[in-house]
Amino acid sequence: MMNIFLINPPNCGRSIPEERYGISSLKQIFRGEPLALEELAGNLLEHTVRILDLKADPDGLDRELIEFQPDVVGITGVTCEANTMLQLAAMVKESCRATVVIGGIHASNDPAFFNHAAVDYIVVGIGKKVFADLVRALESDTDTSDLPGVIRTRPGRQLERPPLRNTVDDLVMERPPNYDLISRYRSHYILEKLGITLGFVASAYGCPHRCLFCSIQGQTGGSYLTKSIATVIRDIGLLVDSPVIRLVDANTFGDAKRAIALGRALLASGFNKQYLADIRSDTVVRHPEMLREWKEAGLRAVIIGFEELDDASLSAMNKANKACMNAEAISILNDIGITIVGDFIVSPDYDEDDFDRLGTYLTTRRIDLPMITVMTPLPGTPLYRQERHRIINHNLDYYTLTNAVTTTKLDEERFYSRYAALLANSHQNARL
Ligand code: SF4
């Protein structure tokens, strides 16, 4: 039996508009339970596991390291947390002799970033099975070099990357996430606008689509993997005290037949819960009846990546969707009464007319909560390979999706003031 310590990084993204121009409204704050770590912990039943969420307990690291004396430390994080993940790894190495393992979406898309002396292993992909395999190998002191998805760091030398396995076996469905490990933080995970406790459930991994900017491909190597309906129902049932469930999948409805079955199972389950889930606009248009059934089952809001306003821009980002689909989906969802959280991406190439156009679009359509980000070439994505030559800011602390890391067409201060004004106007009448 080993002591396994899993760490979720603190809020650490930086903001160019705040630092240079005093515009603080664009700073990103992440909040939500560290489901990826709870899933890992669910497959480590033979060990003693603790989770530290530094977003909820920012000063807990030293205390926990001294108290727990871990054998293995796992650190997850997204791209804007990557520098902090390395700092945390160095702090762990200074304080104890634990093996340090890095995982998460940035590690999966750009493992070379973590080829560092403070890191022993990098786990790429979903990790639930692979991390447990690695812990087993470490405990028995056996060779780790053939473990798919596990990379031994070699600072100063190129990483050798074993092939990533992408099958439903990696979801280890027979073992649910260990939600108990974060119960002391549960009050931090709320929908701020409503003051309602929010529980996270994963029902699907990856996405069948290939948008250039999207980092989700790294999670599964491009596959779309789904949990069985019974598994999803079981996991939701574990969150007894959470009246609202966020299905955290990048695309909950990527397989329409399964999504219809899941909606019906939710209805039959008798849970008195509400759900938030991601869907594409073309799926809404193709399956309005499915959305009506989901509404009956408790679907309160959908998150849709509308991204841009015209077909040429959508095509340039390989969205494989049309502006008319976006318009029709808005009208269908308004009609059914499902709240729309709409994602839009502002390009650093936006000029005054582009901002005006997006502002008009948002004021003339009923999108209940627009979410507006700046197009960011995240390392490991096709967009990064395309735009690499234009990047002027390589500090990943700024890759929060609210900073321009390439040059802006407008004067930079003007770009951020228009962006901030757009966000403020569109949130004035926000509903969720
Ligand atoms: S549809 Fe959404 S989740 Fe899928 S690749 Fe595009 S942006 Fe990513």
PDB file of N, CA and C in Angstrom, residues 18-99:
ATOM      1  N   GLU A  18      -5.236  43.388 -17.208  1.00  0.00           N
ATOM      2  CA  GLU A  18      -5.163  43.877 -15.825  1.00  0.00           C
ATOM      3  C   GLU A  18      -3.774  44.467 -15.539  1.00  0.00           C
ATOM      4  N   GLU A  19      -2.741  43.743 -15.941  1.00  0.00           N
ATOM      5  CA  GLU A  19      -1.382  44.175 -15.598  1.00  0.00           C
ATOM      6  C   GLU A  19      -0.962  45.438 -16.362  1.00  0.00           C
ATOM      7  N   ARG A  20      -1.389  45.534 -17.623  1.00  0.00           N
ATOM      8  CA  ARG A  20      -0.921  46.685 -18.422  1.00  0.00           C
ATOM      9  C   ARG A  20      -1.889  47.856 -18.431  1.00  0.00           C
ATOM     10  N   TYR A  21      -3.206  47.551 -18.326  1.00  0.00           N
ATOM     11  CA  TYR A  21      -4.180  48.625 -18.529  1.00  0.00           C
ATOM     12  C   TYR A  21      -5.193  48.770 -17.393  1.00  0.00           C
ATOM     13  N   GLY A  22      -5.005  48.005 -16.317  1.00  0.00           N
ATOM     14  CA  GLY A  22      -5.895  48.114 -15.156  1.00  0.00           C
ATOM     15  C   GLY A  22      -7.304  47.608 -15.412  1.00  0.00           C
ATOM     16  N   ILE A  23      -7.478  46.772 -16.464  1.00  0.00           N
ATOM     17  CA  ILE A  23      -8.821  46.209 -16.741  1.00  0.00           C
ATOM     18  C   ILE A  23      -8.895  44.860 -16.022  1.00  0.00           C
ATOM     19  N   SER A  24      -9.587  44.838 -14.887  1.00  0.00           N
ATOM     20  CA  SER A  24      -9.560  43.615 -14.066  1.00  0.00           C
ATOM     21  C   SER A  24     -10.710  42.654 -14.389  1.00  0.00           C
ATOM     22  N   SER A  25     -11.679  43.112 -15.173  1.00  0.00           N
ATOM     23  CA  SER A  25     -12.877  42.287 -15.397  1.00  0.00           C
ATOM     24  C   SER A  25     -12.614  41.072 -16.285  1.00  0.00           C
ATOM     25  N   LEU A  26     -11.450  41.015 -16.932  1.00  0.00           N
ATOM     26  CA  LEU A  26     -11.192  39.909 -17.856  1.00  0.00           C
ATOM     27  C   LEU A  26     -10.396  38.777 -17.217  1.00  0.00           C
ATOM     28  N   LYS A  27     -10.063  38.921 -15.941  1.00  0.00           N
ATOM     29  CA  LYS A  27      -9.248  37.894 -15.281  1.00  0.00           C
ATOM     30  C   LYS A  27     -10.078  36.624 -15.086  1.00  0.00           C
ATOM     31  N   GLN A  28      -9.485  35.496 -15.417  1.00  0.00           N
ATOM     32  CA  GLN A  28     -10.188  34.209 -15.326  1.00  0.00           C
ATOM     33  C   GLN A  28     -10.002  33.586 -13.951  1.00  0.00           C
ATOM     34  N   ILE A  29     -11.089  33.195 -13.337  1.00  0.00           N
ATOM     35  CA  ILE A  29     -11.025  32.445 -12.082  1.00  0.00           C
ATOM     36  C   ILE A  29     -11.670  31.082 -12.336  1.00  0.00           C
ATOM     37  N   PHE A  30     -10.945  30.026 -12.072  1.00  0.00           N
ATOM     38  CA  PHE A  30     -11.490  28.674 -12.259  1.00  0.00           C
ATOM     39  C   PHE A  30     -12.026  28.162 -10.930  1.00  0.00           C
ATOM     40  N   ARG A  31     -13.169  27.546 -10.988  1.00  0.00           N
ATOM     41  CA  ARG A  31     -13.761  26.984  -9.782  1.00  0.00           C
ATOM     42  C   ARG A  31     -14.484  25.698 -10.183  1.00  0.00           C
ATOM     43  N   GLY A  32     -14.373  24.703  -9.379  1.00  0.00           N
ATOM     44  CA  GLY A  32     -15.039  23.440  -9.717  1.00  0.00           C
ATOM     45  C   GLY A  32     -14.219  22.296  -9.175  1.00  0.00           C
ATOM     46  N   GLU A  33     -14.899  21.190  -8.867  1.00  0.00           N
ATOM     47  CA  GLU A  33     -14.168  20.098  -8.222  1.00  0.00           C
ATOM     48  C   GLU A  33     -13.172  19.458  -9.187  1.00  0.00           C
ATOM     49  N   PRO A  34     -12.059  18.946  -8.650  1.00  0.00           N
ATOM     50  CA  PRO A  34     -11.028  18.331  -9.512  1.00  0.00           C
ATOM     51  C   PRO A  34     -11.416  16.908  -9.876  1.00  0.00           C
ATOM     52  N   LEU A  35     -12.375  16.796 -10.808  1.00  0.00           N
ATOM     53  CA  LEU A  35     -12.947  15.486 -11.126  1.00  0.00           C
ATOM     54  C   LEU A  35     -11.890  14.508 -11.658  1.00  0.00           C
ATOM     55  N   ALA A  36     -10.936  15.026 -12.437  1.00  0.00           N
ATOM     56  CA  ALA A  36      -9.917  14.120 -12.995  1.00  0.00           C
ATOM     57  C   ALA A  36      -9.165  13.415 -11.854  1.00  0.00           C
ATOM     58  N   LEU A  37      -8.916  14.147 -10.755  1.00  0.00           N
ATOM     59  CA  LEU A  37      -8.211  13.543  -9.618  1.00  0.00           C
ATOM     60  C   LEU A  37      -9.119  12.583  -8.854  1.00  0.00           C
ATOM     61  N   GLU A  38     -10.405  12.933  -8.765  1.00  0.00           N
ATOM     62  CA  GLU A  38     -11.349  12.025  -8.095  1.00  0.00           C
ATOM     63  C   GLU A  38     -11.478  10.722  -8.884  1.00  0.00           C
ATOM     64  N   GLU A  39     -11.441  10.829 -10.229  1.00  0.00           N
ATOM     65  CA  GLU A  39     -11.490   9.621 -11.063  1.00  0.00           C
ATOM     66  C   GLU A  39     -10.231   8.776 -10.827  1.00  0.00           C
ATOM     67  N   LEU A  40      -9.058   9.420 -10.803  1.00  0.00           N
ATOM     68  CA  LEU A  40      -7.819   8.666 -10.536  1.00  0.00           C
ATOM     69  C   LEU A  40      -7.917   7.955  -9.194  1.00  0.00           C
ATOM     70  N   ALA A  41      -8.371   8.707  -8.191  1.00  0.00           N
ATOM     71  CA  ALA A  41      -8.453   8.153  -6.832  1.00  0.00           C
ATOM     72  C   ALA A  41      -9.403   6.959  -6.788  1.00  0.00           C
ATOM     73  N   GLY A  42     -10.449   6.991  -7.599  1.00  0.00           N
ATOM     74  CA  GLY A  42     -11.409   5.894  -7.626  1.00  0.00           C
ATOM     75  C   GLY A  42     -10.771   4.584  -8.057  1.00  0.00           C
ATOM     76  N   ASN A  43      -9.660   4.666  -8.778  1.00  0.00           N
ATOM     77  CA  ASN A  43      -8.973   3.445  -9.231  1.00  0.00           C
ATOM     78  C   ASN A  43      -7.710   3.169  -8.422  1.00  0.00           C
ATOM     79  N   LEU A  44      -7.646   3.742  -7.228  1.00  0.00           N
ATOM     80  CA  LEU A  44      -6.463   3.521  -6.377  1.00  0.00           C
ATOM     81  C   LEU A  44      -6.912   2.960  -5.025  1.00  0.00           C
ATOM     82  N   LEU A  45      -7.896   2.079  -5.078  1.00  0.00           N
ATOM     83  CA  LEU A  45      -8.525   1.599  -3.840  1.00  0.00           C
ATOM     84  C   LEU A  45      -7.559   0.833  -2.941  1.00  0.00           C
ATOM     85  N   GLU A  46      -6.466   0.312  -3.523  1.00  0.00           N
ATOM     86  CA  GLU A  46      -5.512  -0.471  -2.738  1.00  0.00           C
ATOM     87  C   GLU A  46      -4.549   0.429  -1.979  1.00  0.00           C
ATOM     88  N   HIS A  47      -4.698   1.753  -2.137  1.00  0.00           N
ATOM     89  CA  HIS A  47      -3.729   2.686  -1.546  1.00  0.00           C
ATOM     90  C   HIS A  47      -4.447   3.715  -0.678  1.00  0.00           C
ATOM     91  N   THR A  48      -3.643   4.474   0.088  1.00  0.00           N
ATOM     92  CA  THR A  48      -4.215   5.584   0.841  1.00  0.00           C
ATOM     93  C   THR A  48      -4.053   6.836  -0.012  1.00  0.00           C
ATOM     94  N   VAL A  49      -5.162   7.504  -0.302  1.00  0.00           N
ATOM     95  CA  VAL A  49      -5.115   8.629  -1.239  1.00  0.00           C
ATOM     96  C   VAL A  49      -5.666   9.881  -0.585  1.00  0.00           C
ATOM     97  N   ARG A  50      -4.992  11.004  -0.830  1.00  0.00           N
ATOM     98  CA  ARG A  50      -5.534  12.306  -0.425  1.00  0.00           C
ATOM     99  C   ARG A  50      -5.545  13.222  -1.643  1.00  0.00           C
ATOM    100  N   ILE A  51      -6.549  14.110  -1.698  1.00  0.00           N
ATOM    101  CA  ILE A  51      -6.580  15.144  -2.746  1.00  0.00           C
ATOM    102  C   ILE A  51      -6.460  16.500  -2.067  1.00  0.00           C
ATOM    103  N   LEU A  52      -5.571  17.330  -2.597  1.00  0.00           N
ATOM    104  CA  LEU A  52      -5.468  18.717  -2.127  1.00  0.00           C
ATOM    105  C   LEU A  52      -5.890  19.628  -3.279  1.00  0.00           C
ATOM    106  N   ASP A  53      -6.954  20.389  -3.072  1.00  0.00           N
ATOM    107  CA  ASP A  53      -7.375  21.357  -4.088  1.00  0.00           C
ATOM    108  C   ASP A  53      -6.878  22.734  -3.647  1.00  0.00           C
ATOM    109  N   LEU A  54      -5.792  23.172  -4.271  1.00  0.00           N
ATOM    110  CA  LEU A  54      -5.203  24.460  -3.870  1.00  0.00           C
ATOM    111  C   LEU A  54      -6.071  25.652  -4.284  1.00  0.00           C
ATOM    112  N   LYS A  55      -7.073  25.407  -5.126  1.00  0.00           N
ATOM    113  CA  LYS A  55      -8.006  26.502  -5.451  1.00  0.00           C
ATOM    114  C   LYS A  55      -8.925  26.763  -4.253  1.00  0.00           C
ATOM    115  N   ALA A  56      -9.199  25.724  -3.494  1.00  0.00           N
ATOM    116  CA  ALA A  56     -10.073  25.875  -2.325  1.00  0.00           C
ATOM    117  C   ALA A  56      -9.255  26.056  -1.043  1.00  0.00           C
ATOM    118  N   ASP A  57      -8.037  25.543  -1.028  1.00  0.00           N
ATOM    119  CA  ASP A  57      -7.185  25.573   0.177  1.00  0.00           C
ATOM    120  C   ASP A  57      -5.774  25.995  -0.260  1.00  0.00           C
ATOM    121  N   PRO A  58      -5.596  27.290  -0.578  1.00  0.00           N
ATOM    122  CA  PRO A  58      -4.344  27.737  -1.216  1.00  0.00           C
ATOM    123  C   PRO A  58      -3.092  27.546  -0.355  1.00  0.00           C
ATOM    124  N   ASP A  59      -3.254  27.420   0.974  1.00  0.00           N
ATOM    125  CA  ASP A  59      -2.067  27.315   1.841  1.00  0.00           C
ATOM    126  C   ASP A  59      -1.819  25.898   2.346  1.00  0.00           C
ATOM    127  N   GLY A  60      -2.463  24.920   1.730  1.00  0.00           N
ATOM    128  CA  GLY A  60      -2.435  23.574   2.324  1.00  0.00           C
ATOM    129  C   GLY A  60      -1.229  22.715   1.999  1.00  0.00           C
ATOM    130  N   LEU A  61      -0.375  23.130   1.063  1.00  0.00           N
ATOM    131  CA  LEU A  61       0.635  22.197   0.551  1.00  0.00           C
ATOM    132  C   LEU A  61       1.628  21.734   1.617  1.00  0.00           C
ATOM    133  N   ASP A  62       2.284  22.653   2.298  1.00  0.00           N
ATOM    134  CA  ASP A  62       3.318  22.262   3.273  1.00  0.00           C
ATOM    135  C   ASP A  62       2.731  21.372   4.359  1.00  0.00           C
ATOM    136  N   ARG A  63       1.585  21.799   4.867  1.00  0.00           N
ATOM    137  CA  ARG A  63       0.929  21.049   5.953  1.00  0.00           C
ATOM    138  C   ARG A  63       0.665  19.602   5.520  1.00  0.00           C
ATOM    139  N   GLU A  64       0.094  19.439   4.331  1.00  0.00           N
ATOM    140  CA  GLU A  64      -0.283  18.097   3.870  1.00  0.00           C
ATOM    141  C   GLU A  64       0.952  17.244   3.577  1.00  0.00           C
ATOM    142  N   LEU A  65       1.988  17.871   3.007  1.00  0.00           N
ATOM    143  CA  LEU A  65       3.201  17.088   2.699  1.00  0.00           C
ATOM    144  C   LEU A  65       3.827  16.555   3.981  1.00  0.00           C
ATOM    145  N   ILE A  66       3.850  17.397   5.029  1.00  0.00           N
ATOM    146  CA  ILE A  66       4.453  16.968   6.296  1.00  0.00           C
ATOM    147  C   ILE A  66       3.596  15.892   6.958  1.00  0.00           C
ATOM    148  N   GLU A  67       2.288  16.125   6.983  1.00  0.00           N
ATOM    149  CA  GLU A  67       1.385  15.179   7.654  1.00  0.00           C
ATOM    150  C   GLU A  67       1.329  13.831   6.942  1.00  0.00           C
ATOM    151  N   PHE A  68       1.256  13.860   5.605  1.00  0.00           N
ATOM    152  CA  PHE A  68       0.887  12.670   4.845  1.00  0.00           C
ATOM    153  C   PHE A  68       2.096  11.850   4.397  1.00  0.00           C
ATOM    154  N   GLN A  69       3.252  12.521   4.238  1.00  0.00           N
ATOM    155  CA  GLN A  69       4.467  11.811   3.789  1.00  0.00           C
ATOM    156  C   GLN A  69       4.176  10.907   2.580  1.00  0.00           C
ATOM    157  N   PRO A  70       3.809  11.519   1.445  1.00  0.00           N
ATOM    158  CA  PRO A  70       3.408  10.707   0.290  1.00  0.00           C
ATOM    159  C   PRO A  70       4.568   9.932  -0.343  1.00  0.00           C
ATOM    160  N   ASP A  71       4.235   8.785  -0.939  1.00  0.00           N
ATOM    161  CA  ASP A  71       5.207   8.039  -1.749  1.00  0.00           C
ATOM    162  C   ASP A  71       5.155   8.518  -3.193  1.00  0.00           C
ATOM    163  N   VAL A  72       3.943   8.860  -3.648  1.00  0.00           N
ATOM    164  CA  VAL A  72       3.751   9.339  -5.024  1.00  0.00           C
ATOM    165  C   VAL A  72       2.901  10.599  -4.967  1.00  0.00           C
ATOM    166  N   VAL A  73       3.315  11.615  -5.749  1.00  0.00           N
ATOM    167  CA  VAL A  73       2.524  12.841  -5.854  1.00  0.00           C
ATOM    168  C   VAL A  73       2.101  13.000  -7.309  1.00  0.00           C
ATOM    169  N   GLY A  74       0.800  13.154  -7.548  1.00  0.00           N
ATOM    170  CA  GLY A  74       0.285  13.403  -8.896  1.00  0.00           C
ATOM    171  C   GLY A  74      -0.215  14.838  -8.978  1.00  0.00           C
ATOM    172  N   ILE A  75       0.178  15.544 -10.039  1.00  0.00           N
ATOM    173  CA  ILE A  75      -0.241  16.944 -10.207  1.00  0.00           C
ATOM    174  C   ILE A  75      -0.903  17.072 -11.575  1.00  0.00           C
ATOM    175  N   THR A  76      -2.108  17.641 -11.594  1.00  0.00           N
ATOM    176  CA  THR A  76      -2.798  17.839 -12.863  1.00  0.00           C
ATOM    177  C   THR A  76      -2.857  19.332 -13.174  1.00  0.00           C
ATOM    178  N   GLY A  77      -3.436  19.695 -14.326  1.00  0.00           N
ATOM    179  CA  GLY A  77      -3.604  21.114 -14.627  1.00  0.00           C
ATOM    180  C   GLY A  77      -3.810  21.363 -16.097  1.00  0.00           C
ATOM    181  N   VAL A  78      -4.316  22.563 -16.390  1.00  0.00           N
ATOM    182  CA  VAL A  78      -4.503  22.982 -17.780  1.00  0.00           C
ATOM    183  C   VAL A  78      -3.318  23.854 -18.195  1.00  0.00           C
ATOM    184  N   THR A  79      -3.351  24.344 -19.437  1.00  0.00           N
ATOM    185  CA  THR A  79      -2.167  25.018 -19.990  1.00  0.00           C
ATOM    186  C   THR A  79      -1.734  26.223 -19.159  1.00  0.00           C
ATOM    187  N   CYS A  80      -2.682  27.065 -18.718  1.00  0.00           N
ATOM    188  CA  CYS A  80      -2.256  28.267 -17.981  1.00  0.00           C
ATOM    189  C   CYS A  80      -1.749  27.926 -16.577  1.00  0.00           C
ATOM    190  N   GLU A  81      -1.850  26.650 -16.192  1.00  0.00           N
ATOM    191  CA  GLU A  81      -1.348  26.223 -14.885  1.00  0.00           C
ATOM    192  C   GLU A  81      -0.017  25.480 -14.996  1.00  0.00           C
ATOM    193  N   ALA A  82       0.477  25.323 -16.234  1.00  0.00           N
ATOM    194  CA  ALA A  82       1.638  24.457 -16.448  1.00  0.00           C
ATOM    195  C   ALA A  82       2.884  24.945 -15.698  1.00  0.00           C
ATOM    196  N   ASN A  83       3.151  26.257 -15.708  1.00  0.00           N
ATOM    197  CA  ASN A  83       4.323  26.764 -14.970  1.00  0.00           C
ATOM    198  C   ASN A  83       4.169  26.484 -13.479  1.00  0.00           C
ATOM    199  N   THR A  84       2.961  26.708 -12.972  1.00  0.00           N
ATOM    200  CA  THR A  84       2.708  26.475 -11.543  1.00  0.00           C
ATOM    201  C   THR A  84       2.853  25.000 -11.205  1.00  0.00           C
ATOM    202  N   MET A  85       2.442  24.113 -12.127  1.00  0.00           N
ATOM    203  CA  MET A  85       2.594  22.668 -11.886  1.00  0.00           C
ATOM    204  C   MET A  85       4.072  22.323 -11.705  1.00  0.00           C
ATOM    205  N   LEU A  86       4.924  22.950 -12.533  1.00  0.00           N
ATOM    206  CA  LEU A  86       6.360  22.690 -12.381  1.00  0.00           C
ATOM    207  C   LEU A  86       6.881  23.235 -11.054  1.00  0.00           C
ATOM    208  N   GLN A  87       6.383  24.420 -10.654  1.00  0.00           N
ATOM    209  CA  GLN A  87       6.814  24.977  -9.357  1.00  0.00           C
ATOM    210  C   GLN A  87       6.372  24.061  -8.213  1.00  0.00           C
ATOM    211  N   LEU A  88       5.145  23.539  -8.307  1.00  0.00           N
ATOM    212  CA  LEU A  88       4.655  22.623  -7.266  1.00  0.00           C
ATOM    213  C   LEU A  88       5.522  21.365  -7.227  1.00  0.00           C
ATOM    214  N   ALA A  89       5.883  20.854  -8.408  1.00  0.00           N
ATOM    215  CA  ALA A  89       6.730  19.654  -8.465  1.00  0.00           C
ATOM    216  C   ALA A  89       8.058  19.925  -7.757  1.00  0.00           C
ATOM    217  N   ALA A  90       8.631  21.112  -7.998  1.00  0.00           N
ATOM    218  CA  ALA A  90       9.917  21.454  -7.360  1.00  0.00           C
ATOM    219  C   ALA A  90       9.747  21.559  -5.843  1.00  0.00           C
ATOM    220  N   MET A  91       8.634  22.120  -5.383  1.00  0.00           N
ATOM    221  CA  MET A  91       8.390  22.242  -3.940  1.00  0.00           C
ATOM    222  C   MET A  91       8.255  20.854  -3.306  1.00  0.00           C
ATOM    223  N   VAL A  92       7.591  19.945  -4.012  1.00  0.00           N
ATOM    224  CA  VAL A  92       7.447  18.580  -3.485  1.00  0.00           C
ATOM    225  C   VAL A  92       8.822  17.934  -3.377  1.00  0.00           C
ATOM    226  N   LYS A  93       9.629  18.090  -4.419  1.00  0.00           N
ATOM    227  CA  LYS A  93      10.955  17.460  -4.420  1.00  0.00           C
ATOM    228  C   LYS A  93      11.842  18.011  -3.302  1.00  0.00           C
ATOM    229  N   GLU A  94      11.679  19.296  -3.001  1.00  0.00           N
ATOM    230  CA  GLU A  94      12.468  19.900  -1.917  1.00  0.00           C
ATOM    231  C   GLU A  94      12.040  19.361  -0.558  1.00  0.00           C
ATOM    232  N   SER A  95      10.763  18.984  -0.463  1.00  0.00           N
ATOM    233  CA  SER A  95      10.225  18.665   0.857  1.00  0.00           C
ATOM    234  C   SER A  95      10.220  17.173   1.169  1.00  0.00           C
ATOM    235  N   CYS A  96      10.206  16.306   0.144  1.00  0.00           N
ATOM    236  CA  CYS A  96      10.145  14.863   0.435  1.00  0.00           C
ATOM    237  C   CYS A  96      10.727  14.058  -0.733  1.00  0.00           C
ATOM    238  N   ARG A  97      10.722  12.740  -0.577  1.00  0.00           N
ATOM    239  CA  ARG A  97      11.355  11.894  -1.594  1.00  0.00           C
ATOM    240  C   ARG A  97      10.334  11.249  -2.533  1.00  0.00           C
ATOM    241  N   ALA A  98       9.134  11.802  -2.565  1.00  0.00           N
ATOM    242  CA  ALA A  98       8.059  11.198  -3.368  1.00  0.00           C
ATOM    243  C   ALA A  98       8.392  11.211  -4.866  1.00  0.00           C
ATOM    244  N   THR A  99       7.870  10.216  -5.554  1.00  0.00           N
ATOM    245  CA  THR A  99       7.924  10.207  -7.029  1.00  0.00           C
ATOM    246  C   THR A  99       6.869  11.194  -7.526  1.00  0.00           C
TER     247      THR A  99
END
